[in-house]
Every structure is written in C-alpha cells, then in structure tokens.
CSV table of C-alpha atoms and ligand atoms in Angstrom, one decimal:
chain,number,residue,atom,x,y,z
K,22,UNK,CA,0.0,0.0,0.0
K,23,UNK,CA,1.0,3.6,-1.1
K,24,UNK,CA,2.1,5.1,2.0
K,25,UNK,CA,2.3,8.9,0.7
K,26,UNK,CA,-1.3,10.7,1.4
K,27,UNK,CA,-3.2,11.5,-2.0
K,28,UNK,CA,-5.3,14.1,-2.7
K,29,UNK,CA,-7.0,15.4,-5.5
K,30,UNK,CA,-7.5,18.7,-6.7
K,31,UNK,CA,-10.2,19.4,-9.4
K,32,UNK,CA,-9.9,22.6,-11.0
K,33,UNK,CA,-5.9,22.4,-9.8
K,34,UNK,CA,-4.6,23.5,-13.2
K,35,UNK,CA,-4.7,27.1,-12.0
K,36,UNK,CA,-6.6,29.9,-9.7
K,37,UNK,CA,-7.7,28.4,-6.3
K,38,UNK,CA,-7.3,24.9,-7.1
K,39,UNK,CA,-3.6,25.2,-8.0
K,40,UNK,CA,-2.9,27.5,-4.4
K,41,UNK,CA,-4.7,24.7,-2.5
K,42,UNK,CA,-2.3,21.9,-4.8
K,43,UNK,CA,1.1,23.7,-3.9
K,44,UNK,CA,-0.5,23.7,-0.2
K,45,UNK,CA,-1.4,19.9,-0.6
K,46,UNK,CA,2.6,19.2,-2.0
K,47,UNK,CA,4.3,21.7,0.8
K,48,UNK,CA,2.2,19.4,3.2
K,49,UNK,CA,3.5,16.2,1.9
K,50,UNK,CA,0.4,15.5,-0.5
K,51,UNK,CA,0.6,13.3,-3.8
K,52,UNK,CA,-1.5,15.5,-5.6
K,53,UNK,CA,-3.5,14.9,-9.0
K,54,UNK,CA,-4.7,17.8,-10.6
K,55,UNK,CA,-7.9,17.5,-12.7
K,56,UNK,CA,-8.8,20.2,-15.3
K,57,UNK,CA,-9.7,20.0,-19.5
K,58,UNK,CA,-6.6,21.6,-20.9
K,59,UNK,CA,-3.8,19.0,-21.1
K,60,UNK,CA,-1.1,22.5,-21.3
K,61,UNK,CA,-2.4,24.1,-18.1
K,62,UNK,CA,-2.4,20.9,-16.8
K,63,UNK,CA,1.6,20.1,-17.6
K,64,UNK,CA,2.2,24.0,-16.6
K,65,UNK,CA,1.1,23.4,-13.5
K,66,UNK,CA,2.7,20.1,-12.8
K,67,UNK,CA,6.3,22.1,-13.9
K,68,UNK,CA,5.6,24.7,-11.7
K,69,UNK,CA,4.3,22.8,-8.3
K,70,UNK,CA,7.3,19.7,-9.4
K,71,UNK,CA,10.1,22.8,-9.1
K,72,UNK,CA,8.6,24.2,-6.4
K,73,UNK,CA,8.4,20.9,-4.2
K,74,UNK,CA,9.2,17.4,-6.1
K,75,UNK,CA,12.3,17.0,-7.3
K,76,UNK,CA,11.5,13.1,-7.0
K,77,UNK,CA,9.7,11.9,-9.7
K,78,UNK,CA,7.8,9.6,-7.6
K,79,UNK,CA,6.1,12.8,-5.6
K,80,UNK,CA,5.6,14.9,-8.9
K,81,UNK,CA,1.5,15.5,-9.2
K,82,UNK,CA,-0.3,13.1,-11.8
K,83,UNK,CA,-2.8,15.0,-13.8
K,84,UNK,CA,-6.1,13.7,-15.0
K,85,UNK,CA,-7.4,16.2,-18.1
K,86,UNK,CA,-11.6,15.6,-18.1
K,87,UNK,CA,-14.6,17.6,-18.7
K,88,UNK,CA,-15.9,17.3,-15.6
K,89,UNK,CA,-19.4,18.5,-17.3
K,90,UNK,CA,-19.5,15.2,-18.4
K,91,UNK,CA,-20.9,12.6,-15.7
K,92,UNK,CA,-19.3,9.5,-17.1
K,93,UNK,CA,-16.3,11.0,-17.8
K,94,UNK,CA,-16.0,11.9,-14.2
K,95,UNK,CA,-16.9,8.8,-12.7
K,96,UNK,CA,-14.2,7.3,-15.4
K,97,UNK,CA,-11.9,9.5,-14.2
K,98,UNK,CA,-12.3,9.1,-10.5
K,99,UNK,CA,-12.3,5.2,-10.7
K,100,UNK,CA,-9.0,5.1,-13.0
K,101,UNK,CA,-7.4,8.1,-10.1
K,102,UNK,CA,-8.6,4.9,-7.3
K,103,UNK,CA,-6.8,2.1,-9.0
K,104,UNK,CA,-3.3,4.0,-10.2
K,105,UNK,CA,-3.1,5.6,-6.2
K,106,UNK,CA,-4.5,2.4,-4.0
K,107,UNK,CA,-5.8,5.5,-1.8
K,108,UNK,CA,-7.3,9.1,-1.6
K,109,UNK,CA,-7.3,11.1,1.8
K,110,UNK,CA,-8.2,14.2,0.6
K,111,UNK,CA,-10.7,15.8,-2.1
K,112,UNK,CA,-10.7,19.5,-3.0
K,113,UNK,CA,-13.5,20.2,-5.1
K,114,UNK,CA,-12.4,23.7,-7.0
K,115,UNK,CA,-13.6,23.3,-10.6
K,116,UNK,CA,-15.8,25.9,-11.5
K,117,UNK,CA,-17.2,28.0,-14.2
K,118,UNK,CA,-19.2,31.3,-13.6
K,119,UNK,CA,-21.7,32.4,-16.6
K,120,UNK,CA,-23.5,35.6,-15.7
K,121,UNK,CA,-27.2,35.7,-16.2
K,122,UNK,CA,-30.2,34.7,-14.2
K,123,UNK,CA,-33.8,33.7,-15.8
K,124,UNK,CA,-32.5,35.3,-18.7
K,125,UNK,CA,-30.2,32.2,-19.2
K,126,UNK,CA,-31.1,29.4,-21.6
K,127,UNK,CA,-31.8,26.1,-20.1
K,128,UNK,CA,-28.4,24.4,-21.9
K,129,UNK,CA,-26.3,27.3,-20.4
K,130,UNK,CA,-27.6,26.6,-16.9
K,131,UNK,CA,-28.1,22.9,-17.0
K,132,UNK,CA,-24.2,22.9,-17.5
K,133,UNK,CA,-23.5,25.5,-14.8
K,134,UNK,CA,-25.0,22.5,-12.4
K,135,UNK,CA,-23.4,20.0,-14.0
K,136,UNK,CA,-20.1,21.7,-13.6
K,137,UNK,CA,-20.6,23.3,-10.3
K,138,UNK,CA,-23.0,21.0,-8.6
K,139,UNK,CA,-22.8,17.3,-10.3
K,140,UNK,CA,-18.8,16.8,-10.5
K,141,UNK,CA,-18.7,17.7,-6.6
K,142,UNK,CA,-21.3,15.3,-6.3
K,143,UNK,CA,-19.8,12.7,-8.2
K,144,UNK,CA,-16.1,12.6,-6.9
K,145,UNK,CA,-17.8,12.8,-3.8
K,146,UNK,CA,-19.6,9.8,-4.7
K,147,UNK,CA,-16.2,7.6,-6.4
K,148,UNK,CA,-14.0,8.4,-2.9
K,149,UNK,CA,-16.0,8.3,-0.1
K,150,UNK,CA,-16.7,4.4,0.3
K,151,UNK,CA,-12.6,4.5,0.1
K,152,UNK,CA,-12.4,6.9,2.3
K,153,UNK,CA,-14.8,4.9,4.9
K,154,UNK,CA,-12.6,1.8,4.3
K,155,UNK,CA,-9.7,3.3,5.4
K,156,UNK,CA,-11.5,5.1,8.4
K,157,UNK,CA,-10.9,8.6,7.7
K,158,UNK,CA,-10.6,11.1,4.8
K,159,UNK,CA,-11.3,15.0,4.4
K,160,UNK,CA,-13.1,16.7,1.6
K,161,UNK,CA,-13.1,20.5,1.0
K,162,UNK,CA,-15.8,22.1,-1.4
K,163,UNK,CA,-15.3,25.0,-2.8
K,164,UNK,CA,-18.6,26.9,-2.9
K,165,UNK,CA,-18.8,30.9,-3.0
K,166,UNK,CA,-20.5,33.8,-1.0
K,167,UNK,CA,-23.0,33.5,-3.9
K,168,UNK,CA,-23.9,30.3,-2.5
K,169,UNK,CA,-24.8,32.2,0.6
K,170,UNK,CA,-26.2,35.7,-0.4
K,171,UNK,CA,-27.3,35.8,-4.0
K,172,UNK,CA,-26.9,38.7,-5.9
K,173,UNK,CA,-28.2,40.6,-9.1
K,174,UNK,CA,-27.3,39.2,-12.5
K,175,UNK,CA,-25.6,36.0,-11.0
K,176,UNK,CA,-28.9,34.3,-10.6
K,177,UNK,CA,-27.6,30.8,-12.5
K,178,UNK,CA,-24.5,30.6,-10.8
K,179,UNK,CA,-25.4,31.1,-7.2
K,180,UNK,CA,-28.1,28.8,-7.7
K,181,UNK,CA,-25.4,26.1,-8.4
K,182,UNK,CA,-23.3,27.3,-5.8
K,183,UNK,CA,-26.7,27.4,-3.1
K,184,UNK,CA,-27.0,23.6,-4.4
K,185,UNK,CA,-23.4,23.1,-3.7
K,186,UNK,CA,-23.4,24.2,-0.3
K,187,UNK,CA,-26.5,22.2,0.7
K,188,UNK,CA,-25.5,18.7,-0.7
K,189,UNK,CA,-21.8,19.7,1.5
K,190,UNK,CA,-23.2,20.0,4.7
K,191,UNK,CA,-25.5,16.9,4.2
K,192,UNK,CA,-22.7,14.9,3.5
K,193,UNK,CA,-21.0,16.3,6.2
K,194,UNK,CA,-23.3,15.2,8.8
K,195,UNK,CA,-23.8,11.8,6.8
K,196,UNK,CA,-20.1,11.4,7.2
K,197,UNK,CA,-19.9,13.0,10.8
K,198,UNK,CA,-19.8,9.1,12.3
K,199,UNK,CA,-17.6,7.7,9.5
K,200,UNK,CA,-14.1,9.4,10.1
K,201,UNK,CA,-14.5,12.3,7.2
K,202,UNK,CA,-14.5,16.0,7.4
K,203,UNK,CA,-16.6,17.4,5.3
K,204,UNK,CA,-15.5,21.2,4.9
K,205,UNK,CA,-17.6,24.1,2.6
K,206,UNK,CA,-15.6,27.3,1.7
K,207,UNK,CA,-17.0,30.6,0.2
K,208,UNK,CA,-15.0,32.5,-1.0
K,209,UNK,CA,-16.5,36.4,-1.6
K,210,UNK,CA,-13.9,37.6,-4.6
K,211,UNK,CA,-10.7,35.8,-4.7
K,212,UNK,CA,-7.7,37.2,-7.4
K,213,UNK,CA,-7.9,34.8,-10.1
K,214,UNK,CA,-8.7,34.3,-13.9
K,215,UNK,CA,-12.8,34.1,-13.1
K,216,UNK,CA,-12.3,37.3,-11.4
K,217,UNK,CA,-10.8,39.4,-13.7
K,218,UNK,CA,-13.2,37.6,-16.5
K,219,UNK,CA,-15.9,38.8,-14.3
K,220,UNK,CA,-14.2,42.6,-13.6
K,221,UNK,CA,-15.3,43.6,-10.1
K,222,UNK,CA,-15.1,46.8,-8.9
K,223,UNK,CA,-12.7,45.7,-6.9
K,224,UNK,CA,-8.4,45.8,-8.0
K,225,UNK,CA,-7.1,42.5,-7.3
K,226,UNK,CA,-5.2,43.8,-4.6
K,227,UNK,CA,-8.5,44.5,-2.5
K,228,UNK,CA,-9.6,40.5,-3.5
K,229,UNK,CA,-8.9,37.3,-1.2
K,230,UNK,CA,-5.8,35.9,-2.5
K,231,UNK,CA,-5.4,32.2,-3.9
K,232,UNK,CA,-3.0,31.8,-0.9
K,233,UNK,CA,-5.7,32.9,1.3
K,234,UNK,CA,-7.8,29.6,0.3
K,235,UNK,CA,-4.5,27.7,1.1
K,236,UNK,CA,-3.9,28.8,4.4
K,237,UNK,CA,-7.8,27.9,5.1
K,238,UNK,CA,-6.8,24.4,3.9
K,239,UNK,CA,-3.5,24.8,6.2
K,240,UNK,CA,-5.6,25.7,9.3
K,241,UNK,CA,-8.4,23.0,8.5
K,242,UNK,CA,-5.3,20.2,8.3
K,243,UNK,CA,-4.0,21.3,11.5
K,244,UNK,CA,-7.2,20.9,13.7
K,245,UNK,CA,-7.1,18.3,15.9
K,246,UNK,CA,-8.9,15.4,14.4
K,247,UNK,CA,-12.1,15.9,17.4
K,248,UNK,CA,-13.0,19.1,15.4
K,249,UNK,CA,-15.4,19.6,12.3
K,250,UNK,CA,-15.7,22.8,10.6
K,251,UNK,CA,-18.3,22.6,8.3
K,252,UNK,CA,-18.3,26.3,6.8
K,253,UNK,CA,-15.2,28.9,6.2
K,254,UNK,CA,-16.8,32.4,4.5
K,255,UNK,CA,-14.3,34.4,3.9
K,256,UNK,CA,-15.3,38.0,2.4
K,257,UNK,CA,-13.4,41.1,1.2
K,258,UNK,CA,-13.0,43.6,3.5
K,259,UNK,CA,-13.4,46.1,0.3
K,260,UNK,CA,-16.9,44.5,-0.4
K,261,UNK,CA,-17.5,44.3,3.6
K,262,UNK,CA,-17.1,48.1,3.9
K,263,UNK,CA,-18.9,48.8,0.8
K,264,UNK,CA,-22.5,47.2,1.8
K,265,UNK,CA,-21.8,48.4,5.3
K,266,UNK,CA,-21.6,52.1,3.8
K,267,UNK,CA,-24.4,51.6,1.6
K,268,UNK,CA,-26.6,50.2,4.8
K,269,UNK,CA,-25.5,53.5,6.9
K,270,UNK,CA,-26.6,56.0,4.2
K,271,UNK,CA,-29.8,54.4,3.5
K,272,UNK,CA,-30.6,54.2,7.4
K,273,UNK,CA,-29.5,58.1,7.5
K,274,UNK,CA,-31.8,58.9,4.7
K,275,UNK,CA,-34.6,56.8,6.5
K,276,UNK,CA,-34.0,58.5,9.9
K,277,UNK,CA,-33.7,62.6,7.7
K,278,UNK,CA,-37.1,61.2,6.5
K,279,UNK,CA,-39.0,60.1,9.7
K,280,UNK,CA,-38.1,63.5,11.6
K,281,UNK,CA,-39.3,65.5,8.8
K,282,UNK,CA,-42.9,63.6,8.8
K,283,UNK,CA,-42.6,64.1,12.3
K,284,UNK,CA,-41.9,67.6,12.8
K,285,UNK,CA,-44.8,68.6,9.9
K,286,UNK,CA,-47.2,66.9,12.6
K,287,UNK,CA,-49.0,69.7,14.3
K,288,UNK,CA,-48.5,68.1,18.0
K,289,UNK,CA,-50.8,70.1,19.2
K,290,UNK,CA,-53.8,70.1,16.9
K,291,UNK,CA,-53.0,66.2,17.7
K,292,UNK,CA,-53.7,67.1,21.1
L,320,NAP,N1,-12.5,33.7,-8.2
L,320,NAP,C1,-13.5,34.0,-7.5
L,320,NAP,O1,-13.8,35.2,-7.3
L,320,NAP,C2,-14.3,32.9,-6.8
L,320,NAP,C3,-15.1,33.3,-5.7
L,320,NAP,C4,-15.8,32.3,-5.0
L,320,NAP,C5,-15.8,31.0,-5.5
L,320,NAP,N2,-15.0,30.7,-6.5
L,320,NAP,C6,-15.0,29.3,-6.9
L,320,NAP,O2,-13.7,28.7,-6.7
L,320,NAP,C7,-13.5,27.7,-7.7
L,320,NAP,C8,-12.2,28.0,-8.4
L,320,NAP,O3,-12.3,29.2,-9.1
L,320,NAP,P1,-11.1,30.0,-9.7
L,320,NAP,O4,-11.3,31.4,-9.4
L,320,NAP,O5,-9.8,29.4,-9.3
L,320,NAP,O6,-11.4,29.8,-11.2
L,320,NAP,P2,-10.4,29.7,-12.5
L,320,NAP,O7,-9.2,30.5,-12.3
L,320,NAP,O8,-11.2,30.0,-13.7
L,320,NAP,O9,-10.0,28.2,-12.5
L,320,NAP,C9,-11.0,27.2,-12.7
L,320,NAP,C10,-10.4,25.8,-12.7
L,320,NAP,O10,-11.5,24.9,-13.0
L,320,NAP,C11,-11.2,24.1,-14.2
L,320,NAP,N3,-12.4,23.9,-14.9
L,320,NAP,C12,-13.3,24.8,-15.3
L,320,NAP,N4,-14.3,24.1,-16.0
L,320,NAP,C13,-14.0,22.8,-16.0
L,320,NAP,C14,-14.6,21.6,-16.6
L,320,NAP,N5,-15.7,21.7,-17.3
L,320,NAP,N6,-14.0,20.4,-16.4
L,320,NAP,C15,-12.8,20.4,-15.7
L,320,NAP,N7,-12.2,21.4,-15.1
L,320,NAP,C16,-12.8,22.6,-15.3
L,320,NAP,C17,-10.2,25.0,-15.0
L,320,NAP,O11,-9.4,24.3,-15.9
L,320,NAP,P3,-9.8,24.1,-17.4
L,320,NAP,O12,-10.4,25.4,-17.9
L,320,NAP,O13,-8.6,23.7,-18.1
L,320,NAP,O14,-10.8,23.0,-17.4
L,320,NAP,C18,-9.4,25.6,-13.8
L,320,NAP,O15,-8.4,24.7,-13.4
L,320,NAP,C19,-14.7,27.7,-8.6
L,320,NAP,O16,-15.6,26.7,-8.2
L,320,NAP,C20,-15.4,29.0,-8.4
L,320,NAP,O17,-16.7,29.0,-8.6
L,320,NAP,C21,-14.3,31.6,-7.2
C-alpha cells in the first residue's frame, strides 16, 4: 500500500485549485490535478514539481476531463482509485461562472449544475466508500458567497453554488460518524482568472488571494482530528465596507425622513 497521502484537486490547473495543490505538495500531499486543458495541466505540474518534487515519484499526476461530463467523471475518478490504491483528501475547486439569471437558456444553466453542482457530487460519490474503508478522509468544497447571499445578474450561478453548499453540509453530517470531514468554503472575490473575466469593482489587490484559500486548507489540516468545521466564509473587506456604507446612508436617509414627517405633525392640533 502507497504510503504517501493522495489528494486530488479538481480545478488544480490554475486559480484556487492550484494554491490549494502547492499547499497539498508543501504538506506532503501526492497531488493529482484535474482540469480539461492537457497544457495548463503540464504547466502546473512544472511549476508545483520545481517548487516541491524534485523526486519523480512525488511529482503530481494530472487527470485532463470535462468534468461537465458525468461518465467521464466517474471514469476518471475510478481510474485516479486504482493508479493511487488511496485518496485522503478531495478538493472540489472546478468551477465555471456564466452571468445571467432567468435570462439564461436552459443548456447554459443545466451545465452551470453540471459543472458546479454534479462533479462535486460525483467525486464525492467515487472516494467516499474509500475513504470509509480506510477510516478517515477529508473533503473540501469549494462553494462561494453566492452560494450564501445571491446577488443581481448571478442568478444561474449562485443557484449552483446554493446547491453546492446544501449537498456539502449533508454529506458532512452523513459522514460526521464515519471518520471524514466534510468542509464548505465561500469564498467572496478571490484574485484569479474568473475574477478578472468577471471585472469587479474591486483591483485585485483588494480580493482574497489564492494563498488565502491555502492557508484555510492549512488551518483545516491542522485541527485536531475531534474538530469539524463545516463552513469557512471568507469576504473582502473592500466588499464588507462597501455594503456596510451603503446600509448607513440608507438608514440616514430613512431617519432625515421620519423627523421631517414628524416635525410637519401639528402636536398640538394632535392634542
Ligand atoms: N475567483 C473568485 O472570485 C471565486 C469566488 C468564489 C468562489 N469561486 C469558486 O472557486 C473555484 C475555483 O475558481 P477560480 O477562481 O480558481 O477559477 P479559475 O481561475 O477560472 O480556474 C477554474 C479551474 O477549474 C477548471 N475547470 C473549469 N471548467 C472545467 C470543466 N468543465 N472540467 C474540468 N475542469 C474545469 C479550470 O481548468 P480548465 O479550464 O482547463 O478546465 C481551472 O483549473 C470555482 O468553483 C469558483 O466558482 C471563485
């Protein structure tokens, strides 16, 4: 039996899922990264092999799928199984985010489920009787604070990500028994490629950094194995300010309001 800890890392080809993969590898992690392009793929495995695996046998295996396709993911997960004997941990980090709400067609946001919602579900699925078997195991989802507080325009995506975070904390009770800790981040807006696709009104300097996410995944690994932490949010304080600002002014305007509807009451004709 493979006596180096596995975990996988779906969407680990860049963004978050790459920060939580060199986390993995710096914490003595096998990793195998999962993502469609075969180039981002081998980038990454370059990058995270210089950074931490000079010894071919550590060096991250790579798995290119579409996880938007169900039986290519359960393909995929089986054929991870039998090359590593093992997997101890799962980071669930692929992710697409199309803008749109009911204004979406039904192809555009069947596949942001399938993507979002489904693969989760289904790598869940292929390693938890392994992890069961072996008495322990930990799996981190990767939701967002649209999965907590949906917002304008994003109707599709949150939806997913709403899903997401319900199926996680069921399975994390369902596992509470079995030795597995069952972990749901979200993440408000973290620097990556999505981000700037998206272009916030925040500069990337004001976003949660990747290596933010993998010093979550640091503290979560360091608990003692007694403790379950079923939700991390984690929120810009740019974005915090920004609503708290907006609340003030509007409670200010609702307060200038009141006293002038008060003081155009004649009190004492009242009287
Ligand atoms: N960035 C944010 O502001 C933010 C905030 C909250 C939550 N999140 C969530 O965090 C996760 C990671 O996001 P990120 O910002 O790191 O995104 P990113 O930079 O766009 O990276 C996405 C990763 O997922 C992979 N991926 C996308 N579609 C895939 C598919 N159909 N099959 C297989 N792999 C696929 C990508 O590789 P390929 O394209 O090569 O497949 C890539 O490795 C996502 O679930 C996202 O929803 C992001």
């Amino acid at each position: 039996m493979n006596q180096v800890p596995v975990a996988i890392v779906t969407g680990g080809s860049r963004g978050i899922g790459k920060a939580m993969a060199d986390e993995c590898m710096r914490l003595g992690y096998r990793v195998v990264l999962v993502a469609r392009s075969v180039r981002n793929l081998e980038l990454a495995r370059r990058e995270l092999t210089d950074k931490h695996a000079p010894d071919a046998a550590l060096q991250p295996d790579i798995e290119a799928v579409d996880v938007a396709d169900a039986e290519a993911v359960k393909a995929a997960a089986g054929s991870i199984i039998l090359r590593h004997g093992r997997v101890d941990l799962l980071i669930n980090a692929a992710g697409v985010s199309i803008p749109g709400t009911l204004e979406l067609d039904a192809d555009t946001f069947t596949r942001l489920f399938a993507i979002n919602l489904r693969a989760p579900f289904l790598f869940m699925q292929a390693v938890l009787p392994h992890m069961f078997a072996r008495g322990g195991g930990r799996i981190i989802n990767i939701a967002s604070r649209n999965g907590k507080v949906a917002v304008a325009g994003l109707g599709g995506y949150s939806a997913s990500k709403y899903g997401l975070v319900g199926l996680s904390e069921a399975v994390y009770r369902d596992c509470a028994a079995k030795g597995v800790a069952v972990t749901t981040i979200c993440p408000g807006w973290v620097n990556t490629e999505m981000a700037a696709n998206e272009g916030p009104s925040l500069r990337p300097e004001e976003m949660i950094q990747p290596e933010d996410l993998a010093k979550t995944l640091r503290w979560l690994l360091s608990m003692s194995p007694s403790v379950r932490v079923m939700e991390v949010m984690l929120e810009c304080a740019g974005d915090v300010e920004r609503r708290a600002s907006v609340e003030l002014a509007r409670l200010y305007a609702l307060k200038r309001r009141h006293e002038a509807e008060f003081s155009a009451i004649d009190v004492q004709a009242a009287l």
